[in-house]
XYZ file of C-alpha atoms in Angstrom:
348
model
C -33.471 -34.316 84.790
C -33.499 -32.441 81.510
C -33.889 -34.715 78.460
C -31.006 -32.849 76.807
C -28.508 -34.174 79.364
C -29.006 -37.839 78.260
C -26.955 -39.376 81.118
C -27.536 -42.859 79.805
C -26.409 -42.127 76.269
C -28.601 -41.813 73.213
C -32.309 -42.387 73.212
C -33.726 -45.448 71.431
C -34.553 -43.443 68.326
C -31.075 -41.935 68.260
C -29.421 -45.317 68.729
C -31.557 -46.786 65.946
C -30.476 -44.081 63.505
C -27.025 -44.463 61.871
C -27.081 -40.965 60.491
C -25.906 -38.989 63.532
C -22.952 -36.754 62.807
C -20.098 -36.437 65.258
C -21.404 -33.011 66.134
C -24.545 -34.568 67.537
C -26.760 -33.129 64.763
C -28.973 -35.478 62.800
C -28.408 -35.350 59.023
C -31.243 -34.566 56.740
C -32.646 -37.086 54.241
C -30.969 -35.368 51.282
C -27.577 -35.516 53.002
C -28.055 -39.207 53.727
C -28.951 -39.909 50.098
C -25.876 -38.102 48.846
C -23.627 -39.982 51.276
C -25.161 -43.325 50.323
C -24.664 -42.573 46.646
C -21.071 -41.620 47.366
C -20.475 -44.871 49.240
C -21.987 -46.900 46.404
C -19.923 -45.074 43.775
C -16.703 -45.463 45.729
C -17.392 -49.150 46.438
C -18.144 -49.805 42.767
C -14.956 -48.055 41.670
C -12.908 -50.054 44.190
C -14.516 -53.300 43.075
C -13.846 -52.498 39.415
C -10.253 -51.547 40.176
C -9.643 -54.709 42.194
C -11.236 -56.814 39.448
C -9.015 -55.263 36.769
C -5.927 -55.682 38.919
C -6.763 -59.286 39.742
C -7.455 -60.080 36.098
C -4.171 -58.478 35.089
C -2.260 -60.446 37.705
C -4.097 -63.651 36.812
C -3.404 -63.194 33.096
C 0.268 -62.445 33.725
C 0.643 -65.487 35.941
C -1.501 -67.903 33.937
C -0.172 -67.291 30.424
C 2.708 -69.601 29.642
C 4.761 -70.122 26.506
C 5.867 -73.757 26.545
C 9.104 -74.522 24.721
C 11.768 -77.223 24.786
C 15.293 -76.014 25.485
C 18.389 -77.719 24.123
C 22.030 -77.222 25.049
C 24.802 -78.917 23.041
C 26.459 -81.640 25.090
C 23.491 -82.225 27.387
C 22.653 -85.876 27.957
C 19.558 -87.264 29.640
C 18.086 -90.707 30.187
C 14.416 -91.368 29.544
C 13.227 -94.447 31.428
C 10.057 -96.032 30.040
C 8.417 -98.601 32.313
C 5.354 -100.498 31.133
C 3.073 -103.052 32.703
C 0.817 -104.808 30.204
C -1.946 -107.269 31.028
C -3.471 -109.252 28.152
C -6.584 -111.396 28.574
C -7.679 -113.617 25.677
C -10.931 -115.550 25.518
C -11.416 -118.188 22.826
C -14.316 -120.635 22.986
C -14.231 -121.870 26.598
C -10.581 -121.082 27.218
C -9.167 -118.052 28.995
C -5.507 -117.112 28.791
C -3.877 -114.256 30.684
C -0.402 -112.876 30.020
C 1.632 -110.216 31.751
C 4.426 -108.294 30.070
C 6.737 -105.821 31.752
C 9.094 -104.100 29.313
C 11.504 -101.456 30.601
C 13.654 -99.324 28.298
C 16.240 -96.649 29.031
C 16.642 -94.276 26.085
C 19.688 -91.992 26.217
C 19.378 -88.684 24.367
C 22.484 -86.597 23.651
C 22.206 -83.095 22.177
C 24.800 -82.893 19.402
C 24.090 -79.396 18.111
C 21.478 -76.647 18.019
C 21.005 -74.371 14.994
C 19.987 -70.718 14.894
C 16.271 -71.633 14.911
C 16.727 -73.683 18.084
C 16.325 -77.020 16.277
C 18.390 -79.705 17.966
C 20.167 -82.660 16.422
C 19.796 -85.473 18.941
C 21.592 -88.825 18.959
C 19.637 -91.530 20.751
C 20.201 -95.120 21.728
C 18.692 -97.680 24.047
C 21.272 -98.226 26.771
C 19.247 -100.957 28.455
C 16.216 -103.071 27.570
C 14.471 -105.476 29.915
C 11.494 -107.659 29.087
C 9.572 -110.200 31.094
C 6.675 -112.302 29.808
C 4.593 -114.457 32.136
C 1.526 -116.595 31.621
C 1.955 -117.431 27.945
C 1.828 -121.245 27.644
C 5.316 -122.444 26.774
C 6.483 -118.945 25.897
C 7.370 -117.233 29.188
C 10.815 -115.658 29.265
C 12.942 -112.926 30.818
C 15.472 -110.762 28.985
C 17.972 -108.151 30.145
C 20.421 -106.563 27.738
C 22.881 -106.075 30.620
C 22.985 -109.829 31.279
C 24.896 -112.151 28.974
C 22.663 -115.141 29.692
C 20.531 -115.741 26.566
C 16.776 -115.450 26.796
C 14.957 -118.761 27.099
C 11.971 -120.019 25.146
C 10.937 -119.642 21.498
C 9.719 -116.054 21.807
C 12.728 -115.026 23.878
C 15.131 -116.392 21.269
C 13.361 -114.410 18.536
C 13.096 -111.126 20.449
C 16.643 -111.119 21.862
C 18.346 -110.327 18.491
C 16.015 -107.359 17.955
C 16.745 -105.904 21.372
C 20.444 -106.612 20.925
C 20.459 -104.629 17.681
C 18.670 -101.749 19.378
C 21.190 -101.448 22.205
C 24.135 -101.520 19.781
C 22.772 -99.069 17.244
C 22.132 -95.330 17.385
C 19.540 -93.246 15.608
C 19.226 -89.496 15.237
C 16.318 -87.085 15.259
C 15.840 -83.367 14.730
C 13.529 -81.765 17.281
C 12.199 -78.196 17.236
C 11.678 -75.998 20.326
C 7.948 -76.737 20.023
C 8.670 -80.460 20.274
C 8.125 -81.288 16.612
C 9.916 -84.484 15.556
C 11.110 -83.236 12.178
C 12.777 -86.453 11.078
C 14.178 -89.717 12.388
C 17.226 -91.314 10.794
C 17.820 -95.005 11.487
C 21.143 -96.494 10.292
C 20.905 -99.270 7.722
C 22.715 -101.835 9.866
C 20.133 -101.304 12.595
C 17.152 -101.828 10.284
C 18.832 -104.837 8.642
C 19.421 -106.493 12.007
C 15.792 -105.992 12.981
C 14.574 -107.278 9.619
C 16.612 -110.465 9.996
C 15.138 -110.970 13.454
C 11.550 -110.352 12.399
C 10.280 -113.762 13.444
C 7.288 -112.249 15.218
C 4.698 -110.389 13.122
C 4.873 -106.658 13.670
C 7.715 -106.668 16.192
C 10.360 -105.279 13.841
C 7.935 -102.580 12.670
C 7.637 -101.290 16.223
C 11.306 -100.297 16.091
C 11.311 -99.175 12.457
C 11.685 -95.533 11.446
C 7.926 -94.978 11.832
C 7.865 -96.955 15.060
C 10.691 -94.954 16.619
C 9.015 -91.747 15.446
C 5.880 -92.847 17.274
C 7.887 -93.729 20.388
C 9.442 -90.254 20.486
C 6.130 -88.493 19.885
C 4.291 -90.478 22.532
C 6.907 -89.619 25.140
C 7.183 -85.942 24.305
C 4.784 -83.085 23.660
C 4.299 -80.804 20.691
C 3.404 -77.362 22.029
C 1.252 -74.717 20.300
C 2.695 -71.531 18.834
C 0.818 -69.227 21.194
C 0.917 -68.923 24.958
C -1.521 -71.096 26.887
C -3.623 -70.624 29.990
C -5.313 -73.155 32.220
C -7.943 -75.069 30.250
C -6.418 -74.524 26.794
C -6.234 -77.652 24.606
C -4.363 -78.623 21.462
C -4.046 -81.821 19.428
C -1.210 -83.648 17.693
C -1.639 -86.590 15.338
C 0.531 -89.333 13.898
C -0.209 -91.754 11.062
C 1.331 -95.220 10.928
C 1.026 -98.287 8.749
C 0.573 -101.288 11.007
C 1.225 -104.622 9.230
C -1.686 -106.230 11.077
C -4.159 -103.415 11.743
C -3.486 -101.406 8.592
C -3.454 -97.613 8.592
C -3.489 -96.290 12.124
C -4.025 -92.686 13.214
C -3.087 -91.730 16.756
C -4.462 -88.435 18.032
C -3.124 -86.970 21.257
C -5.033 -84.190 22.983
C -3.188 -82.059 25.535
C -4.985 -79.808 28.016
C -2.958 -77.343 30.078
C -3.803 -77.746 33.770
C -1.559 -75.046 35.239
C 1.382 -75.230 37.602
C 1.963 -77.551 40.531
C 4.846 -78.373 42.847
C 6.331 -81.873 42.714
C 9.262 -82.705 44.990
C 9.896 -78.994 45.650
C 10.000 -78.369 41.903
C 7.512 -76.142 40.085
C 6.255 -77.921 36.971
C 3.560 -77.454 34.348
C 0.903 -80.149 34.265
C -0.985 -81.298 31.180
C -3.737 -83.863 30.977
C -3.349 -86.217 28.023
C -5.999 -88.145 26.091
C -5.214 -90.497 23.218
C -7.563 -91.866 20.573
C -6.871 -94.441 17.876
C -8.459 -94.709 14.454
C -7.968 -97.767 12.258
C -8.344 -98.107 8.523
C -8.939 -101.280 6.547
C -6.411 -104.030 7.338
C -3.994 -105.162 4.615
C -5.308 -107.827 2.247
C -2.606 -110.261 3.356
C -3.050 -109.598 7.079
C -2.887 -112.850 9.098
C -5.986 -111.817 11.030
C -8.883 -109.404 10.918
C -9.109 -107.222 13.983
C -12.038 -105.097 15.100
C -11.507 -102.654 17.954
C -14.688 -102.444 20.032
C -13.546 -100.257 22.917
C -10.600 -98.010 23.677
C -9.569 -95.492 26.295
C -6.220 -93.887 26.992
C -5.493 -90.966 29.282
C -3.016 -89.655 31.803
C -0.838 -86.706 32.741
C 2.411 -85.194 31.543
C 4.626 -82.847 33.543
C 7.011 -80.347 31.986
C 9.559 -77.995 33.545
C 9.198 -74.747 31.599
C 12.174 -73.186 33.392
C 14.602 -75.822 32.104
C 12.588 -76.688 28.998
C 12.662 -80.406 29.815
C 10.155 -83.192 30.302
C 9.779 -84.308 33.911
C 7.693 -87.400 33.285
C 4.324 -88.830 32.325
C 1.821 -91.526 33.261
C -0.597 -93.022 30.736
C -3.255 -95.697 31.342
C -4.722 -97.473 28.347
C -7.439 -100.064 27.782
C -8.306 -101.637 24.438
C -10.800 -104.378 23.643
C -10.784 -106.101 20.273
C -12.203 -109.029 18.380
C -9.697 -111.077 16.403
C -10.744 -113.374 13.569
C -7.884 -115.672 12.582
C -8.386 -118.712 10.357
C -12.045 -118.886 11.289
C -11.394 -118.709 15.009
C -12.758 -115.745 16.939
C -10.820 -114.444 19.928
C -11.768 -111.623 22.263
C -8.763 -109.791 23.631
C -8.488 -107.103 26.280
C -5.251 -105.194 26.782
C -4.667 -102.993 29.804
C -1.405 -101.129 30.111
C 0.252 -98.481 32.216
C 3.249 -96.522 30.960
C 5.385 -94.444 33.314
C 8.109 -92.206 31.903
C 10.743 -90.438 33.982
C 13.587 -88.246 32.750
C 16.863 -87.535 34.531
C 20.358 -86.360 33.555
C 22.578 -89.188 32.366
C 25.191 -90.401 34.862
C 28.441 -88.455 34.532
C 30.296 -91.672 33.781
C 27.811 -92.711 31.085
C 28.865 -93.303 27.502
C 27.018 -91.315 24.811
């Protein structure tokens, strides 16, 4: 049989060569080189085009301008649930206490000016507190229950919480989440001052204390758009009657979008750090913070411009020197915040 008939297909050499044209003619080396160069050029152009397109799509999807949105008449309830575990070691004695405060803060948007700054009236519609483990001081309090709180600490704290649920305070908040000012009515501050039987308790709900509460349960966003991995920091200075000057720095890191309960939200990781100045000269105790850690997540709905919620875990270890006695105290807390529209039947 003639070798040109090739009844069994191509010869081994022909099968091994990928450069056979459809016409059956083998291409020369120069033609192969040109074709290879063309393939490489075309592949490189396609890769570059796909890279540019993907980067453009990624940039368009990843960049996000985060802003709060306010609508006059809107009312929402922020529920703040804390679990606090305190362990104190003094000499050979160990004492453990557990506190579980829960607060519902109602926020009503009164007005919004041309710059988008909202005037917000706020009040605590319900406060619950439970203290366990403190020798002779355990108590339970609920502002919705008329039964008075029991125990010495309960009787001192109840008037403060009662004043909070009866009074209202206002704040101006920018679209970036800046707390521009907090206005606390005089009757509210007077009631707390009269009930200040526990050191530092009234200060927690003072103008500075309420400012801190609002800042810790909100987020101040940067001017520019953010992408995944971007970070920014907000700080707040307070004068603590026991610890002295206190600076709280909150670092936010944008972690992108996620879906929670069929709702697309923006996630931010949160890290808090605390710096303490010298304590006041008349402070009842000298406190040295030896260890601290606070972190968690915050979720924000950019479409509605509203906070969805947050979770923060915090640990702080300190040495307390009071009247010559040295105590080592460890505080571990978890704070969970959820936000929902106020019930339709709710009072402002």
